[in-house]
PDB file of C-alpha atoms in Angstrom:
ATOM      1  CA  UNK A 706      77.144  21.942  50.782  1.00 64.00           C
ATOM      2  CA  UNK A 707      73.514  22.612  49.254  1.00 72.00           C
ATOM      3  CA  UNK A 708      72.010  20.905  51.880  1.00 92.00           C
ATOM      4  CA  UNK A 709      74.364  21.621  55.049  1.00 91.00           C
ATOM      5  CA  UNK A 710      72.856  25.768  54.051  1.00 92.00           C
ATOM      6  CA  UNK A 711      69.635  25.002  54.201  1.00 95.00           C
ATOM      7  CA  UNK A 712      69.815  22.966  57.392  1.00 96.00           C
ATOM      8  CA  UNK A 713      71.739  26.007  59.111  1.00 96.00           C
ATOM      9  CA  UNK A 714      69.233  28.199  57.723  1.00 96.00           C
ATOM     10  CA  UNK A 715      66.253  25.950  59.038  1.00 97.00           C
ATOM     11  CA  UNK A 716      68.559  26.153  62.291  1.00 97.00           C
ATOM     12  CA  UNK A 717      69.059  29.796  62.014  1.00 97.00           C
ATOM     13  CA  UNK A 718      65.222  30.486  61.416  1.00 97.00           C
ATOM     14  CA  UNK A 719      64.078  28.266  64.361  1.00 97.00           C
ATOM     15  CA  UNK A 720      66.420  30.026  67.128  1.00 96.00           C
ATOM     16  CA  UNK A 721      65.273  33.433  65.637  1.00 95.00           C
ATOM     17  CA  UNK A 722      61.711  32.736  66.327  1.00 95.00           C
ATOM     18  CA  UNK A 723      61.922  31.112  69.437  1.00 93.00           C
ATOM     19  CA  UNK A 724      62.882  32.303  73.068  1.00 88.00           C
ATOM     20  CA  UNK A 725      62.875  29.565  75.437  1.00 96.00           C
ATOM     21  CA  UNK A 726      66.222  27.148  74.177  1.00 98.00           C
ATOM     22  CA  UNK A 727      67.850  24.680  76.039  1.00 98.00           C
ATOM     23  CA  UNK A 728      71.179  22.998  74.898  1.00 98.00           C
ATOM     24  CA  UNK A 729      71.533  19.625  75.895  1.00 97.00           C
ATOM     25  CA  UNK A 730      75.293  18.649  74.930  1.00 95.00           C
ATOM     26  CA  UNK A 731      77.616  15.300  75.245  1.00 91.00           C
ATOM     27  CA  UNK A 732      81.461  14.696  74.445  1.00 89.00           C
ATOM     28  CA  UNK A 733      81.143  15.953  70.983  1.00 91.00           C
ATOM     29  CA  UNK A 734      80.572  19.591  72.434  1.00 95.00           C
ATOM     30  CA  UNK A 735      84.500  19.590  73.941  1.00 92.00           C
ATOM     31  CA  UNK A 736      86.219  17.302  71.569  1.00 89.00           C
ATOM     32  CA  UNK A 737      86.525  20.344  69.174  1.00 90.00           C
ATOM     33  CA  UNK A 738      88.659  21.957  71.825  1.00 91.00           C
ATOM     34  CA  UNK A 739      90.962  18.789  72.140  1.00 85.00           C
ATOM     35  CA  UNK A 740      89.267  17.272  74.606  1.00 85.00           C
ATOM     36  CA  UNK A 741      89.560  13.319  74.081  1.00 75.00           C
ATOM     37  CA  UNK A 742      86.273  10.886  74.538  1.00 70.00           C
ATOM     38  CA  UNK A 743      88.171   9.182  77.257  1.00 59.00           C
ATOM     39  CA  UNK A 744      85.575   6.318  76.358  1.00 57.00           C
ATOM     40  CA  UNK A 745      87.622   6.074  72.492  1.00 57.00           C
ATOM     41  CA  UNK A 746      90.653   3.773  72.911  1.00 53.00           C
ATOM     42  CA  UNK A 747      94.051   4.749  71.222  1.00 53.00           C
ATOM     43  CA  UNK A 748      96.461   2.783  69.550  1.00 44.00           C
ATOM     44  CA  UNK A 749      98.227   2.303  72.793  1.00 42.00           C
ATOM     45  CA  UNK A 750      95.775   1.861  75.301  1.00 46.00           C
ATOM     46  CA  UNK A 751      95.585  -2.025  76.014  1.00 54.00           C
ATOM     47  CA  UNK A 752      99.871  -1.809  76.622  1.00 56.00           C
ATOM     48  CA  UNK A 753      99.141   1.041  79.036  1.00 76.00           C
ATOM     49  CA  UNK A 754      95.870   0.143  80.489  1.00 80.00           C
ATOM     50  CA  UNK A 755      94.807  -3.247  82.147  1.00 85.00           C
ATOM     51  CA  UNK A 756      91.256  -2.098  82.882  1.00 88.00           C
ATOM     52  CA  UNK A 757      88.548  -1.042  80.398  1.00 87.00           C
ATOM     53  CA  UNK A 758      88.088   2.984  80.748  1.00 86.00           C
ATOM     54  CA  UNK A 759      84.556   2.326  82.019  1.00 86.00           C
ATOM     55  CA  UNK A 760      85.986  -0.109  84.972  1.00 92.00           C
ATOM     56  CA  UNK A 761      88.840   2.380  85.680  1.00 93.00           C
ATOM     57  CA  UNK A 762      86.201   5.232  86.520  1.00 93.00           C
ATOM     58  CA  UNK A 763      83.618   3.116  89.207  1.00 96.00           C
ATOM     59  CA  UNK A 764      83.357   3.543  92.543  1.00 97.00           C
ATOM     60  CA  UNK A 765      84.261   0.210  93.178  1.00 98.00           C
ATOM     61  CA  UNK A 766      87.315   0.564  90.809  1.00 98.00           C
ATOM     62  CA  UNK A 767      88.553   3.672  92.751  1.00 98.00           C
ATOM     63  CA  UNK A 768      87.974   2.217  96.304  1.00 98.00           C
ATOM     64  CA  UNK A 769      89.885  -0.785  95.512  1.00 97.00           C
ATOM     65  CA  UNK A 770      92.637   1.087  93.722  1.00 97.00           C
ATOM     66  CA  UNK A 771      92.856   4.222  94.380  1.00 97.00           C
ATOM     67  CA  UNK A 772      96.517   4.912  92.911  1.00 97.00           C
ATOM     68  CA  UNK A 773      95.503   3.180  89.309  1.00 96.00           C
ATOM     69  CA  UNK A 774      92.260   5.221  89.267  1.00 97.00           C
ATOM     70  CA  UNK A 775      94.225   8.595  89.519  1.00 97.00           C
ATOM     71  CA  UNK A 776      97.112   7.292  87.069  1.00 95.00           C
ATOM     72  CA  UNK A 777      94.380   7.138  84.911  1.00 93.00           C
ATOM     73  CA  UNK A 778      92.124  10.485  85.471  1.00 94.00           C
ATOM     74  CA  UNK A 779      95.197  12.726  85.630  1.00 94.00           C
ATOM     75  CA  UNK A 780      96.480  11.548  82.047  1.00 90.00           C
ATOM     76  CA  UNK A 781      92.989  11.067  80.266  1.00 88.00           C
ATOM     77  CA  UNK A 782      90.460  13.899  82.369  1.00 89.00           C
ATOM     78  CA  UNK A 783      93.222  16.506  82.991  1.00 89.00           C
ATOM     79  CA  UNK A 784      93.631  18.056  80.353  1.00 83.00           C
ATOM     80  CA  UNK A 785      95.527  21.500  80.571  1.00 80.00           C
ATOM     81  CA  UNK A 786      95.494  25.218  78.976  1.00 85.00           C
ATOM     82  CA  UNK A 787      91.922  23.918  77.143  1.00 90.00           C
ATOM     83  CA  UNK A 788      89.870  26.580  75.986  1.00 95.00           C
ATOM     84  CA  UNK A 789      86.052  26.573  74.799  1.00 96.00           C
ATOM     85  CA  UNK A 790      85.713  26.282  71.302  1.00 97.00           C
ATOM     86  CA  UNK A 791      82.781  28.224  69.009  1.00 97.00           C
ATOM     87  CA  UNK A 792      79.355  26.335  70.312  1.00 97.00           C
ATOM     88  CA  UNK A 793      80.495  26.907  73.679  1.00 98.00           C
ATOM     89  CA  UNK A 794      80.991  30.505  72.982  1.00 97.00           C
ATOM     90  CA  UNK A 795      78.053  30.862  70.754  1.00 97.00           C
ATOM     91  CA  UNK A 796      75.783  29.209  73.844  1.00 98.00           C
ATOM     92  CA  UNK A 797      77.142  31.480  75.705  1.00 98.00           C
ATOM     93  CA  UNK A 798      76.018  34.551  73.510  1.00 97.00           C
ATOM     94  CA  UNK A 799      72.213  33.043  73.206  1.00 97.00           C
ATOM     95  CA  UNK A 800      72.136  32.975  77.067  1.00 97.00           C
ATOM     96  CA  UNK A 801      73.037  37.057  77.417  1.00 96.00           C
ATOM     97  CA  UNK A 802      70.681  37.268  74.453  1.00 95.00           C
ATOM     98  CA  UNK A 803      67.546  35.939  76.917  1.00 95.00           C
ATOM     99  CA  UNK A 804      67.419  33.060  73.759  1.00 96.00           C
ATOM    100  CA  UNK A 805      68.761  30.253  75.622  1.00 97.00           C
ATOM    101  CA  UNK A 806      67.371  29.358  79.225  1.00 97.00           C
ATOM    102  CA  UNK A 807      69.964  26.510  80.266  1.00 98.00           C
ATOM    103  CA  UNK A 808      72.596  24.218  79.262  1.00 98.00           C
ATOM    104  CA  UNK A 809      72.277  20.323  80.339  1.00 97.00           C
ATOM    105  CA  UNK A 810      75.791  18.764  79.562  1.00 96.00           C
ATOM    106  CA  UNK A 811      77.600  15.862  80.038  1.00 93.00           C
ATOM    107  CA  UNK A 812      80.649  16.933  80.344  1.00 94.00           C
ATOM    108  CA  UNK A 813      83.055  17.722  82.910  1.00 94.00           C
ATOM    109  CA  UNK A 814      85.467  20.215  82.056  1.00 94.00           C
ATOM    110  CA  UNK A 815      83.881  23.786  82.735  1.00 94.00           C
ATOM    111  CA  UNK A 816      84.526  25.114  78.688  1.00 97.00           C
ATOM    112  CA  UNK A 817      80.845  26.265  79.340  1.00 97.00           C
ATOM    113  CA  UNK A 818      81.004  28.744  82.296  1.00 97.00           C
ATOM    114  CA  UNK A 819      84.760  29.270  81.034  1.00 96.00           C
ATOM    115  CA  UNK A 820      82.765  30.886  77.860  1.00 97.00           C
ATOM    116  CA  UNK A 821      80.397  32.337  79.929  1.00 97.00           C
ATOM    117  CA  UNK A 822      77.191  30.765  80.267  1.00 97.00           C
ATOM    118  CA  UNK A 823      75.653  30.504  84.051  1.00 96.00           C
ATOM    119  CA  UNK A 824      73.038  28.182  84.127  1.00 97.00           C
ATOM    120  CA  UNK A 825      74.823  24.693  83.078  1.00 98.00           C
ATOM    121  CA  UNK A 826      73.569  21.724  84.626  1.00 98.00           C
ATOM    122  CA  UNK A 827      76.556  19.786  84.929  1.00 97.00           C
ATOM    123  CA  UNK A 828      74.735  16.011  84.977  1.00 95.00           C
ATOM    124  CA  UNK A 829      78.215  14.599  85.290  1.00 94.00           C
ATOM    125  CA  UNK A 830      79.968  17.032  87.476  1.00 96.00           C
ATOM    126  CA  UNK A 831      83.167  18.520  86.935  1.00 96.00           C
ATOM    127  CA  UNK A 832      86.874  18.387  87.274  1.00 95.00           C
ATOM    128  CA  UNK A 833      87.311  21.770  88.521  1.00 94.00           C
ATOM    129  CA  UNK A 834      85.738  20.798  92.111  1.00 96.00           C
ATOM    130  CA  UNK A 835      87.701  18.461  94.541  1.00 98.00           C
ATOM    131  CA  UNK A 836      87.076  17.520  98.046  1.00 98.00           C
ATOM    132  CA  UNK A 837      87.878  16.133 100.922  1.00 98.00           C
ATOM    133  CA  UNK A 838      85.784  12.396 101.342  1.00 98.00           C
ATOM    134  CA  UNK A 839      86.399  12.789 105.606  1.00 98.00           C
ATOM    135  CA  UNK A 840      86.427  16.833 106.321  1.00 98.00           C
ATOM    136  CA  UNK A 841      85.053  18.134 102.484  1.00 98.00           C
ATOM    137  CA  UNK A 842      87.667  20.732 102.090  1.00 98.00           C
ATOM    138  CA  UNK A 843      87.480  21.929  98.722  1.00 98.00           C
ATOM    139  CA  UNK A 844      90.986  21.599  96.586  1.00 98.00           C
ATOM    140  CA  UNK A 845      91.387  22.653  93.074  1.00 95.00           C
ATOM    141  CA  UNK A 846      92.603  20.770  89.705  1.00 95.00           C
ATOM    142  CA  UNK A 847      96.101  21.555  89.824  1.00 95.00           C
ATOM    143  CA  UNK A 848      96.324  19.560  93.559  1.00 97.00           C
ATOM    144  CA  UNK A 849      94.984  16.483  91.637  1.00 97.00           C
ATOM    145  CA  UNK A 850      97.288  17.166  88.868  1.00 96.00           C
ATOM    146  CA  UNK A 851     100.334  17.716  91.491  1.00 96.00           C
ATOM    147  CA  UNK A 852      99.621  14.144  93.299  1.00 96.00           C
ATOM    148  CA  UNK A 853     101.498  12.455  90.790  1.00 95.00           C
ATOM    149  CA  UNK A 854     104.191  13.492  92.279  1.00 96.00           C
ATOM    150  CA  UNK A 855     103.827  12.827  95.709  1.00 95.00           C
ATOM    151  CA  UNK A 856     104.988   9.203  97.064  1.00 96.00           C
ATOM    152  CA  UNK A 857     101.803   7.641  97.104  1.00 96.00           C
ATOM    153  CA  UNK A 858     100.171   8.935  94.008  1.00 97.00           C
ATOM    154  CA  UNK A 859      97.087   9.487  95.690  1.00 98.00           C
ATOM    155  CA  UNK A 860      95.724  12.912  96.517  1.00 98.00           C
ATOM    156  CA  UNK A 861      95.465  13.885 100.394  1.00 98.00           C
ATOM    157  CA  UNK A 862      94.044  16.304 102.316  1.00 98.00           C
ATOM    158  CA  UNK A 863      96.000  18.676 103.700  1.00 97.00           C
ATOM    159  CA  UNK A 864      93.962  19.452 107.040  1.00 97.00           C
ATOM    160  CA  UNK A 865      93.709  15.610 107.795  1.00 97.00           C
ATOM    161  CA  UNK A 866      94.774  13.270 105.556  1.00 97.00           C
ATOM    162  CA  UNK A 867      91.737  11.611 103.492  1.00 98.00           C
ATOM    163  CA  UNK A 868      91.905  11.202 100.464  1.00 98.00           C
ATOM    164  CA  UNK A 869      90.438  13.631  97.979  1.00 98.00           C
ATOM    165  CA  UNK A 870      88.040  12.492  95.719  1.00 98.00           C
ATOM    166  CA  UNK A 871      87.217  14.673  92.126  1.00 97.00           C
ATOM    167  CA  UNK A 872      83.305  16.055  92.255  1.00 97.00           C
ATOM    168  CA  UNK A 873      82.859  14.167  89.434  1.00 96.00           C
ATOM    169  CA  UNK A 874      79.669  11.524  88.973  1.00 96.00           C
ATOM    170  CA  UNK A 875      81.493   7.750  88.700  1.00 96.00           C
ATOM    171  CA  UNK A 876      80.324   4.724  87.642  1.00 93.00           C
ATOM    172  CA  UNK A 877      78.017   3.071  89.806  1.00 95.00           C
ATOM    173  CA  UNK A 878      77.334   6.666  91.465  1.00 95.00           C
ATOM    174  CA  UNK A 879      73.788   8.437  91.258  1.00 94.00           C
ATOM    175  CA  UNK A 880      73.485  11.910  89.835  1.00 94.00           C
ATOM    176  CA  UNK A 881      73.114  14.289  92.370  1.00 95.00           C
ATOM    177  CA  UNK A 882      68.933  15.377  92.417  1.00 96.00           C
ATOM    178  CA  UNK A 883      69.509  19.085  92.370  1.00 97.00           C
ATOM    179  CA  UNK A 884      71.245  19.182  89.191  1.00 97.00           C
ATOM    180  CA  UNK A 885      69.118  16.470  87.806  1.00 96.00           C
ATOM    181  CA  UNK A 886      65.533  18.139  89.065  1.00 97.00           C
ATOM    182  CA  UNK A 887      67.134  21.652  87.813  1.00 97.00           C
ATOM    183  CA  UNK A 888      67.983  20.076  83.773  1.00 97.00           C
ATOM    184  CA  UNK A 889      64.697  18.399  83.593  1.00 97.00           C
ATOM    185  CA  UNK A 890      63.084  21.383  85.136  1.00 97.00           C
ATOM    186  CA  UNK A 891      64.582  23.117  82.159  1.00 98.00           C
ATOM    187  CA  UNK A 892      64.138  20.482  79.533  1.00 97.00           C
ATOM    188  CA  UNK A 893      59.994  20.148  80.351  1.00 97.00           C
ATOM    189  CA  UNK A 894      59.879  24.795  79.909  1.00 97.00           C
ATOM    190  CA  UNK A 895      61.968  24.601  76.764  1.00 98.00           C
ATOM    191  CA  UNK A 896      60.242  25.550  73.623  1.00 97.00           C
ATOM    192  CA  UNK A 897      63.511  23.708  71.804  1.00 98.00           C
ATOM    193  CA  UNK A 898      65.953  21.209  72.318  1.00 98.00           C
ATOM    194  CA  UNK A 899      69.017  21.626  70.691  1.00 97.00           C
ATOM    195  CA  UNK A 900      71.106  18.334  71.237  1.00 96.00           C
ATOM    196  CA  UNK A 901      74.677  18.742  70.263  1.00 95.00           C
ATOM    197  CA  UNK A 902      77.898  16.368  70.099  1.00 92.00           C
ATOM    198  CA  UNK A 903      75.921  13.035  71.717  1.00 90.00           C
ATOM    199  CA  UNK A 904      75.182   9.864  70.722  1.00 84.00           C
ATOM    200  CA  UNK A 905      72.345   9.652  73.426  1.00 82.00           C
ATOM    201  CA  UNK A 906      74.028   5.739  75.075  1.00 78.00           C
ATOM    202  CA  UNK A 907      74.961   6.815  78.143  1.00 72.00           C
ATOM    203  CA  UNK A 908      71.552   6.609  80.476  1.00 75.00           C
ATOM    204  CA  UNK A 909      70.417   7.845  82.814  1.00 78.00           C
ATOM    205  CA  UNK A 910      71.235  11.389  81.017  1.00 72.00           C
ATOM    206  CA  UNK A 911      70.322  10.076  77.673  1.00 76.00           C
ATOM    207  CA  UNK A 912      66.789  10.003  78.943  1.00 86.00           C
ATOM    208  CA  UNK A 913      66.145  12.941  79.817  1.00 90.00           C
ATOM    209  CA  UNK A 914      65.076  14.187  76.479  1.00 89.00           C
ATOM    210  CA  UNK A 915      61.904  12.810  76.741  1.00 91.00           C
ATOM    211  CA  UNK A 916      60.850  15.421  79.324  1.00 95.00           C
ATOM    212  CA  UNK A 917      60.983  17.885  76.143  1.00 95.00           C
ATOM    213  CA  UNK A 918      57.076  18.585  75.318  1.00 95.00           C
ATOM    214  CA  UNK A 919      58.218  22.022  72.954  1.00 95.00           C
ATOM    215  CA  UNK A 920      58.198  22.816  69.750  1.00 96.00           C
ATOM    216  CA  UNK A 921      61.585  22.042  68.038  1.00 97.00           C
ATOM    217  CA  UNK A 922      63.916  19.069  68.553  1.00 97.00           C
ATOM    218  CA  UNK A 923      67.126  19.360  66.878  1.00 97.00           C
ATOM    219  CA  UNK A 924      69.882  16.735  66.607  1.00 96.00           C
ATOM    220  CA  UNK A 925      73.454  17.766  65.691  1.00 96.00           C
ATOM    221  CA  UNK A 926      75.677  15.140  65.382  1.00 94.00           C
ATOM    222  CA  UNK A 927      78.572  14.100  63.490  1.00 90.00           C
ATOM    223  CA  UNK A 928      76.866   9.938  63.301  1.00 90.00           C
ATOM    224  CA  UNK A 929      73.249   9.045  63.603  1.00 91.00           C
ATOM    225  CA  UNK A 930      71.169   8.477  67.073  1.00 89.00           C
ATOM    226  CA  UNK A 931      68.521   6.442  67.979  1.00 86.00           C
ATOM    227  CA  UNK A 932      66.620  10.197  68.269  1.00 90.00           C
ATOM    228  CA  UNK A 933      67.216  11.212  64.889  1.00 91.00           C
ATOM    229  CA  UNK A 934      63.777   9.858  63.621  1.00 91.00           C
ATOM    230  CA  UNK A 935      62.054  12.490  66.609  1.00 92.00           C
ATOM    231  CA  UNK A 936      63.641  15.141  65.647  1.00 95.00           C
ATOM    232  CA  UNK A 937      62.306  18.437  63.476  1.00 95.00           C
ATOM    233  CA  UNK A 938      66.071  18.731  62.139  1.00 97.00           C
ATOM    234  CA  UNK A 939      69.031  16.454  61.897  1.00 96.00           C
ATOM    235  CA  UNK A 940      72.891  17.690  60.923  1.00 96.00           C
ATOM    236  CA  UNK A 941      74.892  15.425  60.669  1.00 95.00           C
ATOM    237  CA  UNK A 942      78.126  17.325  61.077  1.00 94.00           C
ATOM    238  CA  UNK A 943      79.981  19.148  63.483  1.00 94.00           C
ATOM    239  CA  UNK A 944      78.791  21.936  66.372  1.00 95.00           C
ATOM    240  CA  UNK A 945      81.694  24.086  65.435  1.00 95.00           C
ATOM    241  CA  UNK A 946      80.433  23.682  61.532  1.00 95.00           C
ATOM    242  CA  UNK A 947      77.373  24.458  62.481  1.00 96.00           C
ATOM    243  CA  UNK A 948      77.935  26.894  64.848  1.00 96.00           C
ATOM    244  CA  UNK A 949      80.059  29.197  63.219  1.00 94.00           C
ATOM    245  CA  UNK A 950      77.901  29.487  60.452  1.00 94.00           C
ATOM    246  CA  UNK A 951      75.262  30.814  62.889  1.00 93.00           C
ATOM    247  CA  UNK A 952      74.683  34.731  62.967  1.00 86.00           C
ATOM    248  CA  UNK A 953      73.333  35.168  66.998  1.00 80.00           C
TER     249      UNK A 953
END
């Protein structure tokens, strides 16, 4: 407990005296809001699942089969009535503060911008946005969610029929350059890197950290990273631990 203080007080100390953060955050950052790792298998997964998770969301996967793809995404990346936990709302505080410049994340479920931060690079995309593959009409999660219980399975647009595909970044797909140019934009002006709830394995996001040329690298994470030995500070613990024992 001795040493968990002293790293929140390093922590604590290195926010206060700095002005240009950046937050660069992976699955760990939601989980604390009961968000699953869809990449973590449960007990019953190979009875329900004939596909490895990482299979199941490719492009190739959901041309092929469409109806399996969204059997899967609207029982493991729908999740309902989430709400952002205490990093997401503490972020959120250090951005109105003018103490943190951006948040790079991984994720895809909007917890950030739900808490209130407004300049989150969403690497990944989100589940929030829909559209239309043949007009791009724009639908919403709960017309994903409500597919299950059409006849096909498969969500279609209303205005023509195509099939609408979640503005989320799949296997196989490129990041869009925008959002990618924006993060490392942010990453290169930070004067610290906080990295939060990510095992840095999924690339190419997981490179991006390398653009950092500030001051102070921090790692929390509940299990060690190939980054750890970079880094000013390591916790290894959780972002709501640490987070909530933050004064901002």
């Amino acid at each position: 407990m001795e040493e968990f203080d002293e790293k929140v007080k390093k922590l604590q100390q290195i926010i206060d005296g700095t002005s240009a953060i950046v937050f660069f955050g992976g699955a760990g950052v939601s989980t604390e809001s009961g968000i699953p790792d869809f990449r973590s298998r449960d007990g019953l997964y190979n009875q329900e699942w004939k596909y490895p998770p990482e299979e199941i969301i490719s492009r190739s996967f959901f041309d092929r089969d469409p109806k399996e793809f969204y059997r899967f995404y609207r029982k493991k990346l729908i999740i309902k009535d989430v709400k952002p936990n205490i990093t997401h709302t503490r972020l959120a505080e250090l951005e109105a503060k003018g103490k943190l410049r951006a948040v790079v994340t991984q994720n895809i479920d909007g917890l950030h911008q739900m808490a209130g931060s407004r300049r989150v690079f969403e690497l990944h995309g989100s589940t929030l946005r829909n559209f239309c593959m043949d007009c791009h009409a724009p639908y919403g999660i709960d017309f994903i969610a409500e597919s299950e219980n059409t006849d096909e399975k498969i969500p279609r647009c209303t205005k023509c029929g195509g099939i609408v595909k979640p503005d989320v970044v799949l296997y196989e797909e490129g990041l869009d350059d925008d959002v990618v140019n924006g993060a490392l934009k942010a990453i290169s002006e930070a004067d610290t890197l906080i990295i939060g709830g990510t095992s840095l394995v999924v690339y190419p996001a997981a490179g991006f950290i390398r653009y950092f040329r500030g001051k102070h690298l921090v790692m929390i994470n509940k299990s060690e990273t190939a980054a750890d030995a970079s880094c000013e500070l390591v916790i290894h613990d959780s972002l709501g631990k640490v987070f909530g024992a933050l004064s901002v």
